[in-house]
Coordinates of C-alpha atoms and ligand atoms in Angstrom, one line a residue:
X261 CA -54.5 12.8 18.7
X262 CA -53.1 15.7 17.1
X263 CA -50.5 13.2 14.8
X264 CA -53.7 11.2 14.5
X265 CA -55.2 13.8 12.8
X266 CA -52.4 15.1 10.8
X267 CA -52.3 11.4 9.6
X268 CA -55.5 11.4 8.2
X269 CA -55.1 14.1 6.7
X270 CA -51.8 13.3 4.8
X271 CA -53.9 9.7 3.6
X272 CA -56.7 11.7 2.4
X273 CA -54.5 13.5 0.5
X274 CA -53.3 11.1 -0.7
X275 CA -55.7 8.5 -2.1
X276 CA -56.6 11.7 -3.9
X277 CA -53.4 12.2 -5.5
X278 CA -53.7 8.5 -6.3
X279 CA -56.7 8.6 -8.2
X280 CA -55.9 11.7 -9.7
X281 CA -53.0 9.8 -11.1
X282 CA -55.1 6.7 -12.2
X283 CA -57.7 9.1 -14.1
X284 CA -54.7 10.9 -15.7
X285 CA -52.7 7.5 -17.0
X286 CA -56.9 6.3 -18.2
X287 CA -56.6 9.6 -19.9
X288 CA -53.5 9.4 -21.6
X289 CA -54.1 5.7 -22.8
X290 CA -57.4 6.4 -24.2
X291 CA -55.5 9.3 -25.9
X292 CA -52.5 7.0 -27.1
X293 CA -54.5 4.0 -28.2
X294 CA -55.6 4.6 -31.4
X295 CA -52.0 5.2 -32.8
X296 CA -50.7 1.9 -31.4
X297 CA -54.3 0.0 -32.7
X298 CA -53.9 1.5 -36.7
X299 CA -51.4 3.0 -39.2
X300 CA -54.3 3.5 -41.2
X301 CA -53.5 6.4 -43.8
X302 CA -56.3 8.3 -42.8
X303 CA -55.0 8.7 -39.3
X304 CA -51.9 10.4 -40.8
X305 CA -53.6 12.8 -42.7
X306 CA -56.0 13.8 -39.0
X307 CA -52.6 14.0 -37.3
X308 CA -51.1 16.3 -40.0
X309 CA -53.9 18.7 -39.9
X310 CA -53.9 18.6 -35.9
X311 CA -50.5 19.8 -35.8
X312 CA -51.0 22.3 -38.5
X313 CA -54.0 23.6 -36.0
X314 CA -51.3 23.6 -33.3
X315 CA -48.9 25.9 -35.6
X316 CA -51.7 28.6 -35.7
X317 CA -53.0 28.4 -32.0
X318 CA -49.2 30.1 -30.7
X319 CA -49.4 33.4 -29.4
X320 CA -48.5 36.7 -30.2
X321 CA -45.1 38.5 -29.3
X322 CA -44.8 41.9 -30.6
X323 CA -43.1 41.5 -34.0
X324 CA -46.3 41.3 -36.2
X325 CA -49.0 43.4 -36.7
X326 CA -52.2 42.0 -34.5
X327 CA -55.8 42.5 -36.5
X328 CA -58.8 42.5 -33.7
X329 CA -61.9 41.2 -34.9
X330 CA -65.0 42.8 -35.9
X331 CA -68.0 41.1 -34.4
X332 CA -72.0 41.8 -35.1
X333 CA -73.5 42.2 -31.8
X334 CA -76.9 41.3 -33.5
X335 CA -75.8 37.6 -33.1
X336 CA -76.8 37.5 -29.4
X337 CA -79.8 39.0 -29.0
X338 CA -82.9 37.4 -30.5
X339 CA -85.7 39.5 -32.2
X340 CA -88.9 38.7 -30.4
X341 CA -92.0 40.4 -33.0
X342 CA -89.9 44.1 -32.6
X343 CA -88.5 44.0 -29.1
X344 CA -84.6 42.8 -29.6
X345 CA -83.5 40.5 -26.3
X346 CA -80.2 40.1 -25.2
X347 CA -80.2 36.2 -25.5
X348 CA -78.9 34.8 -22.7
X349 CA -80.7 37.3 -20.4
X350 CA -83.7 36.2 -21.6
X351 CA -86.2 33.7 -20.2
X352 CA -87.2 32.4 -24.1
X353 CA -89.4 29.7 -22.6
X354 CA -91.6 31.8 -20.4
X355 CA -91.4 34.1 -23.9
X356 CA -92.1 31.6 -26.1
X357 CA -95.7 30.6 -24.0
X358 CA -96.8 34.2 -23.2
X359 CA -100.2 34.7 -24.9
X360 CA -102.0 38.3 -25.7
X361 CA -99.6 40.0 -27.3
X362 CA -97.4 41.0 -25.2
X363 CA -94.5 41.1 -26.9
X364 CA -91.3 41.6 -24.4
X365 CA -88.7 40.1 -23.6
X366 CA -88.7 38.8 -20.2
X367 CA -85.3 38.6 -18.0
X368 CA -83.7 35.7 -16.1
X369 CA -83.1 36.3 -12.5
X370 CA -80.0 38.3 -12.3
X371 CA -80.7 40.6 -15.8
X372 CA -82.5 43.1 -16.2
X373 CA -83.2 46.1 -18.6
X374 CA -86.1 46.4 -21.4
X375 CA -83.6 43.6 -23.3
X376 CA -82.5 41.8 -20.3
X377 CA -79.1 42.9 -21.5
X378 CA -78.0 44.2 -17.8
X379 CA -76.6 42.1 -15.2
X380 CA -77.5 42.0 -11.8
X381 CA -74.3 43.9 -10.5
X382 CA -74.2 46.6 -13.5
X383 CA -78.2 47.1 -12.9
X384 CA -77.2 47.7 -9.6
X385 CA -74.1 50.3 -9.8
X386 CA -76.3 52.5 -12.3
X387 CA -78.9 52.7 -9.7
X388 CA -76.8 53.8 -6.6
X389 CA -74.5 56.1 -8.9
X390 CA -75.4 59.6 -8.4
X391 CA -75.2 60.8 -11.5
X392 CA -78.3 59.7 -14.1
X393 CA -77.1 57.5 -16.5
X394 CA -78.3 56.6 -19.7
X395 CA -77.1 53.4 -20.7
X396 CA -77.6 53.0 -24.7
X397 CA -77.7 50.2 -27.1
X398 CA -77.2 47.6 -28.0
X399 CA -74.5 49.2 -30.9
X400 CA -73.9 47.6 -34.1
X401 CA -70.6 46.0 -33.6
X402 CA -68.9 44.9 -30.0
X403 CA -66.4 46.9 -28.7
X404 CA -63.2 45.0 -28.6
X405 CA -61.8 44.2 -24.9
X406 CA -58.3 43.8 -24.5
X407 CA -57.2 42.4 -21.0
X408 CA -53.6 43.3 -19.9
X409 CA -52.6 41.5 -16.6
X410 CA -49.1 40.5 -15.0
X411 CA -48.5 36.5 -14.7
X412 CA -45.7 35.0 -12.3
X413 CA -45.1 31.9 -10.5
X414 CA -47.2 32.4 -7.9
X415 CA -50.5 33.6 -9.6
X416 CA -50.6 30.6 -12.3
X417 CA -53.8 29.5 -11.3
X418 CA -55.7 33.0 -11.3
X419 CA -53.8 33.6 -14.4
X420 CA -55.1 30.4 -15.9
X421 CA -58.5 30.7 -14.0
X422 CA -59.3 34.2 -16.1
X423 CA -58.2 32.9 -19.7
X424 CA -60.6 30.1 -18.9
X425 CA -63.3 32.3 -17.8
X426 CA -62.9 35.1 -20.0
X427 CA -61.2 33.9 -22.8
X428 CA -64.3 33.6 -25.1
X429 CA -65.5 37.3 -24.5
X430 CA -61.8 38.9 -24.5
X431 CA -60.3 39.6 -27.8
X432 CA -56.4 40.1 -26.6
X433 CA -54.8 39.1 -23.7
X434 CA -51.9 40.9 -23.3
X435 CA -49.5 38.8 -20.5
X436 CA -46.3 40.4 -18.9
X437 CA -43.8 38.6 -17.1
X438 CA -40.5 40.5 -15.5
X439 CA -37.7 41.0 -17.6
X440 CA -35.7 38.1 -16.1
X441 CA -38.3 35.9 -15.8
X442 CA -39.2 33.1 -18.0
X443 CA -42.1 31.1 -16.2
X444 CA -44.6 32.3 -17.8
X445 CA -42.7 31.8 -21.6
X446 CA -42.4 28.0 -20.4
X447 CA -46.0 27.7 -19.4
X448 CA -46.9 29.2 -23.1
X449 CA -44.4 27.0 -24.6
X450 CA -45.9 24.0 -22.3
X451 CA -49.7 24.8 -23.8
X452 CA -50.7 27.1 -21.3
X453 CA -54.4 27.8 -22.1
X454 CA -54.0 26.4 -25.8
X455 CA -57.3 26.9 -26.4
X456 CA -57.0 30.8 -26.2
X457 CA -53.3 30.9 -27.2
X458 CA -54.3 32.6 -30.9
X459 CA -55.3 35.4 -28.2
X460 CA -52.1 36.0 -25.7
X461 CA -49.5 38.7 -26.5
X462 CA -46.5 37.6 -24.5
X463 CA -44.1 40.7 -22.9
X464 CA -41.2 41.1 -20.9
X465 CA -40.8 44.6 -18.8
X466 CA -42.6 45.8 -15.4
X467 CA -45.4 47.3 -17.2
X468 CA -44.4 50.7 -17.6
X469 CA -45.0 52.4 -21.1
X470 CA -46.2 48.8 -21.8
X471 CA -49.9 50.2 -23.8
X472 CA -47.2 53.0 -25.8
X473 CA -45.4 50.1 -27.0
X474 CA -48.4 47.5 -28.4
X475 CA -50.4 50.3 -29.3
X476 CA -48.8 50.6 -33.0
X477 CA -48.9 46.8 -33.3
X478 CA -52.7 46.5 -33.0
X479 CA -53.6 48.2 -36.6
X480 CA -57.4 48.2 -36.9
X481 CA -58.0 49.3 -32.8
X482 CA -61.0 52.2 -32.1
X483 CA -61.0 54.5 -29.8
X484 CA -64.3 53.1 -28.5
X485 CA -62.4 49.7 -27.8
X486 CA -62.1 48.9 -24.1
X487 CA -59.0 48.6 -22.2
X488 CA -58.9 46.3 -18.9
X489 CA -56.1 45.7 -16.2
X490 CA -56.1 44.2 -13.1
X491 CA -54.0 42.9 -10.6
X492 CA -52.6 39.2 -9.7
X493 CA -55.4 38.0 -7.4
X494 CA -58.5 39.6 -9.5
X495 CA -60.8 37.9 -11.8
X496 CA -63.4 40.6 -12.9
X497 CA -67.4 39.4 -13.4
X498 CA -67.4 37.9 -17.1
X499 CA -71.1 39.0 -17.6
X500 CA -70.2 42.6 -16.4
X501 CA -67.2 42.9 -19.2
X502 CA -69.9 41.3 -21.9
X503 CA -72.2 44.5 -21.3
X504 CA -69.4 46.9 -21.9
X505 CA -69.1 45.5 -25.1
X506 CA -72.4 45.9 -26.2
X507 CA -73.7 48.8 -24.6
X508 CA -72.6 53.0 -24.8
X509 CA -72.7 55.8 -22.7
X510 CA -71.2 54.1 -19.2
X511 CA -69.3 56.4 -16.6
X512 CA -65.5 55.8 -16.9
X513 CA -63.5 54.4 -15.8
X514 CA -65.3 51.1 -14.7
X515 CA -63.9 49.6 -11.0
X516 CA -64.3 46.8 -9.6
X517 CA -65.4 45.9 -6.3
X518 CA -64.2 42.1 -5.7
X519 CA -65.5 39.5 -3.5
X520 CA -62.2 39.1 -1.0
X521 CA -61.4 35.5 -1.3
X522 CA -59.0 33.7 0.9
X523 CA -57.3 30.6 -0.1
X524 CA -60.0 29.2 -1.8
X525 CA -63.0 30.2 -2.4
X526 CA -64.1 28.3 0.6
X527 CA -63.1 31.3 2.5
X528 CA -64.0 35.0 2.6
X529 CA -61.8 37.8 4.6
X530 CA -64.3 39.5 7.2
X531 CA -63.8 42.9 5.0
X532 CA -66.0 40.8 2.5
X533 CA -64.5 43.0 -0.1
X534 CA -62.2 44.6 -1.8
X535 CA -61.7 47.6 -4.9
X536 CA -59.6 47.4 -7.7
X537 CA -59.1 48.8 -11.1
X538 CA -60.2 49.3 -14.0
X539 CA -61.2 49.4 -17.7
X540 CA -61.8 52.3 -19.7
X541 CA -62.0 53.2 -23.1
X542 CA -58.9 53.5 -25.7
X543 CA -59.4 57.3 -26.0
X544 CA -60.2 57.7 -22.2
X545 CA -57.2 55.9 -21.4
X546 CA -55.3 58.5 -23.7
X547 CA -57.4 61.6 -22.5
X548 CA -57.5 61.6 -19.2
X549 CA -54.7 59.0 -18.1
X550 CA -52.0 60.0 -21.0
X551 CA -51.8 56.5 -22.2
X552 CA -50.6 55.3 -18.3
X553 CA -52.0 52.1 -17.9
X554 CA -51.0 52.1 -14.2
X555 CA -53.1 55.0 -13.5
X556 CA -56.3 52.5 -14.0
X557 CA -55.1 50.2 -11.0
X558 CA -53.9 52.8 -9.1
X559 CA -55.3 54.1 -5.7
X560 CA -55.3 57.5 -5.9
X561 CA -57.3 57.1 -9.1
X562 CA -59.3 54.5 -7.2
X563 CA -60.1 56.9 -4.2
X564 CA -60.5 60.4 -6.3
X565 CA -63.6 62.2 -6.8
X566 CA -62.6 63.0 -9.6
X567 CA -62.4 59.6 -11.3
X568 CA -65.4 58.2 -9.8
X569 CA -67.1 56.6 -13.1
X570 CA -68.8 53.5 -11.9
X571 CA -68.0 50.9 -9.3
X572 CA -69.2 47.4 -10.0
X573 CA -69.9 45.5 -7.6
X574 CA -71.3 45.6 -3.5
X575 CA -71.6 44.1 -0.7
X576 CA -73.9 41.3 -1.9
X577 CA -73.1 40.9 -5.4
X578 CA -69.6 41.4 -6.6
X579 CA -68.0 42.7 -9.6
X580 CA -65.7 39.3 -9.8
X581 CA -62.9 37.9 -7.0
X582 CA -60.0 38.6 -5.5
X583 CA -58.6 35.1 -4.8
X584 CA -55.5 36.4 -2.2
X585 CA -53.6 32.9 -1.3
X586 CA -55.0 30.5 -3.9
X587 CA -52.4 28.1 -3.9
X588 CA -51.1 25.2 -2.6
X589 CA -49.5 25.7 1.2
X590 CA -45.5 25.1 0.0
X591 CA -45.9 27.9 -2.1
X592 CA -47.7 30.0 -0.4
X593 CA -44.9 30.0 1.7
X594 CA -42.6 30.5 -0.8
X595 CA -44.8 33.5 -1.9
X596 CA -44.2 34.7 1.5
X597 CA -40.4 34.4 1.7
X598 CA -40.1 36.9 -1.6
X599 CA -41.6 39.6 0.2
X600 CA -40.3 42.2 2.4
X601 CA -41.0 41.8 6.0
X602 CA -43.4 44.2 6.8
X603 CA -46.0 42.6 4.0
X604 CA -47.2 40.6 7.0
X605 CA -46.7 41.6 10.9
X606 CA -44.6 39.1 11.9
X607 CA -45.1 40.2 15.5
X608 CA -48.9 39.4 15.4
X609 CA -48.0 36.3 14.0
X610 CA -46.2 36.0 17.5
X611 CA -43.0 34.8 15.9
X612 CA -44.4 31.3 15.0
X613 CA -42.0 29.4 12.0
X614 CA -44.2 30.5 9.1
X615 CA -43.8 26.9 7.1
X616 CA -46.5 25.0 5.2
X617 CA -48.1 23.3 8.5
X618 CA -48.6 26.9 9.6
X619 CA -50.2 27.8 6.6
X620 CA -52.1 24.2 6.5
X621 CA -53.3 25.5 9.7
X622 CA -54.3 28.9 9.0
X623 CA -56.7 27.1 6.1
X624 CA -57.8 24.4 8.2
X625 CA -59.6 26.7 10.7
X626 CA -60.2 29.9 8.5
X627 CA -57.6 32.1 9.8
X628 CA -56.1 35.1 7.9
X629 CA -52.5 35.3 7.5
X630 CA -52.0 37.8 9.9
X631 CA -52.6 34.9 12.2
X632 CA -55.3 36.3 14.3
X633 CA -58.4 37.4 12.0
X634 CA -61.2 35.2 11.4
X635 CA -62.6 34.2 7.6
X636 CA -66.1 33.6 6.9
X637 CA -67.1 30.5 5.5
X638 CA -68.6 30.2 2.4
X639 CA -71.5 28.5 1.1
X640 CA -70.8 26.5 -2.4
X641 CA -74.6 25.4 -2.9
X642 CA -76.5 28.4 -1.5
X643 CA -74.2 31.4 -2.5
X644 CA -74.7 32.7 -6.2
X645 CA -71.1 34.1 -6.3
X646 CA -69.1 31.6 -4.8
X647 CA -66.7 30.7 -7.5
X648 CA -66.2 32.0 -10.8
X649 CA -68.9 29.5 -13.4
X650 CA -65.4 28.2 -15.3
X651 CA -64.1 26.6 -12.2
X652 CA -67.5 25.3 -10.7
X653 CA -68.0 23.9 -14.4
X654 CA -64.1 22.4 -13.6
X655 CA -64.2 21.9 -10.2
X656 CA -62.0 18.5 -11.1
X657 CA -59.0 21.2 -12.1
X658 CA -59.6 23.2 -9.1
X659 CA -61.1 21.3 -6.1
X660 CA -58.5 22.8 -4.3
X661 CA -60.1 26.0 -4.2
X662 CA -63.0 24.8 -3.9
X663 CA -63.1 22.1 -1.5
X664 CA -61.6 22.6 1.9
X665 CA -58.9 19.7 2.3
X666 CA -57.8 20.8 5.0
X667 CA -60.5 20.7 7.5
X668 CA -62.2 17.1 7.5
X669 CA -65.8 18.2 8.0
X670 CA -66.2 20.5 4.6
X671 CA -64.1 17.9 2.5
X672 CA -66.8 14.8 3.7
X673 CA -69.5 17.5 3.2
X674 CA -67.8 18.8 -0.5
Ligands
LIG201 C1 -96.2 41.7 -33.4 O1 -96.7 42.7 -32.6 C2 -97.7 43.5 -33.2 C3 -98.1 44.6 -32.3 O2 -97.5 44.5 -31.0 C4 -98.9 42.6 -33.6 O3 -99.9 43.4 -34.2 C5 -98.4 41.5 -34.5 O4 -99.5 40.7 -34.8 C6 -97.3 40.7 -33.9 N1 -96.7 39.8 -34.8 C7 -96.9 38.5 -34.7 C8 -96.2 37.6 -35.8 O5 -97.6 38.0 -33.9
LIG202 C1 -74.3 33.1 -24.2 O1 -74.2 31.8 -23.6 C2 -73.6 30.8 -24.3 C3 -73.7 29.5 -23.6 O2 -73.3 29.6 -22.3 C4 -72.1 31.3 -24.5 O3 -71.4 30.3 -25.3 C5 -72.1 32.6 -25.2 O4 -70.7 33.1 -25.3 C6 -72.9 33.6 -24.5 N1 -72.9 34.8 -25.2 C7 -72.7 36.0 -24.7 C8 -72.8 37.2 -25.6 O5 -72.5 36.2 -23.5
LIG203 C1 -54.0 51.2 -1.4 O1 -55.2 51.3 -0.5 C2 -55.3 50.2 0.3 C3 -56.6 50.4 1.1 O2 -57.1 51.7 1.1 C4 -54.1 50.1 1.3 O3 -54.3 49.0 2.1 C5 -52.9 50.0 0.4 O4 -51.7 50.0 1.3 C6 -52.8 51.1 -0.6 N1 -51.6 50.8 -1.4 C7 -50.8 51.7 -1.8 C8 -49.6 51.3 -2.7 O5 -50.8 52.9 -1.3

């Protein structure tokens, strides 16, 4: 029964992989095909400019001065008879059909604010912080937000999972490898993320000093700029990050309290949640943390009173994800083997041969890696913060993390 099972499993898998294949050769031929069908001239001359498009998308490595841009935040907000509304918090069609004068703006569920400009999980931190706050705005020009964030082998698709997401609201990624390591300078040089290539600063180093040494590089940066960091499993709440950009007077530094994904986003560690750093303003991050940018992930500055600024994010709506585990079984195992022994308790794990059936296991019935505690299922259709909206809007790239393979009853109901 149990070979049976394991069977089925492996076929499902792969007549997936199969069609996966097929869709990718269609793909490719319906790429390829008009180059074999026509030598016409004015194909040349689209090809020409395509790769001169290609020349500008590279990204950055620190030997040339980086100019952010300056954006109007006017742009997304929508002037309804002299109450300004953040656009896309905005309900225009109710607006557009109200009658008797009554001229304001009216939010979407999950905004909220006399221009709809707050999101549900900043609406709610400013509530339950103790400290009035008086959020103003919007300003005249967004605050740039520069994302800095380590990449290795075994975080590619959170890595590639936040460019996606975020990519159209941040304004420089800054990605850091290890010194010796080169996957991510493959992955760039593969079209990692081409689209938001023209944004990546690639570096080498552990992170230490990292800020003192771009810092010169970026020539036109404020001091009202916003600096984020986060660690390998974190993908902070993209609507969140937007208000930031448009809006003064929030505590600092900003935390983040992520939904604790497991695996997938299919499952949810019982703790529900987890806290993690940080984003704070360029001249915070100079005042108060002396330019360390490890001080904004750290947990003494997470726990201390003293840095208690605002924490977005609780137990219902989440300040973005933690995705621990999202990968494929082989390397989570391989993810395993790096680490020192006491990452997991073996002992709990009573001894068992951690390989990728074990792992397959562990995702097949919701079990944590410690072998022993139980992950809540999730809920893709009737939970508003399942997955991050780029990979429900992909869920072809990542139906991994989405879909439960592993245990037949969620993949015939996903
Ligand atoms: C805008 O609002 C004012 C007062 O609220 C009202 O007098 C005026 O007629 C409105 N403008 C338009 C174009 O309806
Ligand atoms: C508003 O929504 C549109 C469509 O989803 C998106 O392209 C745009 O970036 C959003 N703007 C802001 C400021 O969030
Ligand atoms: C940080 O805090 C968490 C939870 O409080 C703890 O599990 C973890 O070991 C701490 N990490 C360090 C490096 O102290």
């Amino acid at each position: 029964m149990y070979i049976f099972r394991l069977n089925l499993r492996k076929v499902s898998i792969g007549i997936l992989l199969f069609g996966q294949l097929f869709l990718l050769f269609l793909y490719f031929y319906s790429q390829q095909s008009p180059i074999f069908q026509t030598t016409d001239s004015r194909i040349s001359f689209l090809k020409s400019e395509d790769y001169e498009n290609e020349l500008q998308t590279t990204y950055h490595s620190l030997n040339s001065n980086i100019i952010l841009k300056s954006i109007k935040t006017r742009q997304s907000y929508i002037d309804f008879n002299s109450s300004l509304c953040f656009t896309n918090g905005s309900d225009l069609n109710s607006m557009r059909l109200s009658t008797g004068g009554k001229w304001k703006c009216e939010c979407l569920p999950g905004w909220h604010g006399t221009d709809c400009g707050q999101p549900e999980v900043l609406w709610r931190a400013i509530l339950s912080s103790r400290k009035p706050v008086k959020i103003r705005g919007p300003r005249t020009f967004e605050r740039r937000l520069i994302y800095v964030f380590k990449v290795d082998r075994f975080s590619e698709y959170v890595a590639d999972i936040r460019i996606n997401e975020l990519g159209p609201i941040i304004d420089l990624f800054i990605l850091y490898e290890d010194d010796n390591a080169d996957f991510l300078l493959h992955k760039l040089g593969n079209k990692f993320c081409k689209e938001y290539q023209h944004k990546i600063l690639y570096m080498q180093g552990d992170g230490t000093n990292l800020w003192k040494k771009v810092k010169p590089f970026l020539k036109n940066l404020r001091n009202d700029d916003i600096i984020l960091s986060s660690g390998l499993n974190e993908i902070p709440n993209k609507d969140a990050l937007i208000f930031l950009k448009f809006y003064d007077h929030w505590p600092q530094p900003i935390k983040f309290r992520y939904r604790w994904s497991v695996f997938g986003f299919f499952w949810v560690h019982p703790s529900k949640t987890i806290t993690g750093g940080g984003a704070c303003t360029i001249s915070f991050l100079k005042e108060s943390f002396n330019n360390k940018l490890s001080l904004l992930t750290d947990n003494k500055t997470l726990s201390s009173p003293l840095y208690r600024g605002l924490i977005l994010g609780d137990l219902n709506h989440y300040g973005g994800w933690y995705c621990e585990f999202c990968n494929d079984p082989l390397r989570i195992v391989d993810f395993l083997s790096t680490k020192s022994k006491n990452v997991i308790n073996w002992d709990r794990v009573n001894h068992q041969k951690i390989d990728s059936s074990f792992v397959e296991d562990l995702i097949e019935n919701g079990v944590y890696m410690d072998g022993k505690s139980e992950l809540w299922k999730a809920h893709k259709y009737h939970d508003n913060y399942f997955a991050p909206k780029f990979v429900l809007e992909h869920d072809w790239k990542y139906d991994f993390l989405l879909v439960n393979f592993y245990s037949k009853l969620d993949y015939y109901e996903g």
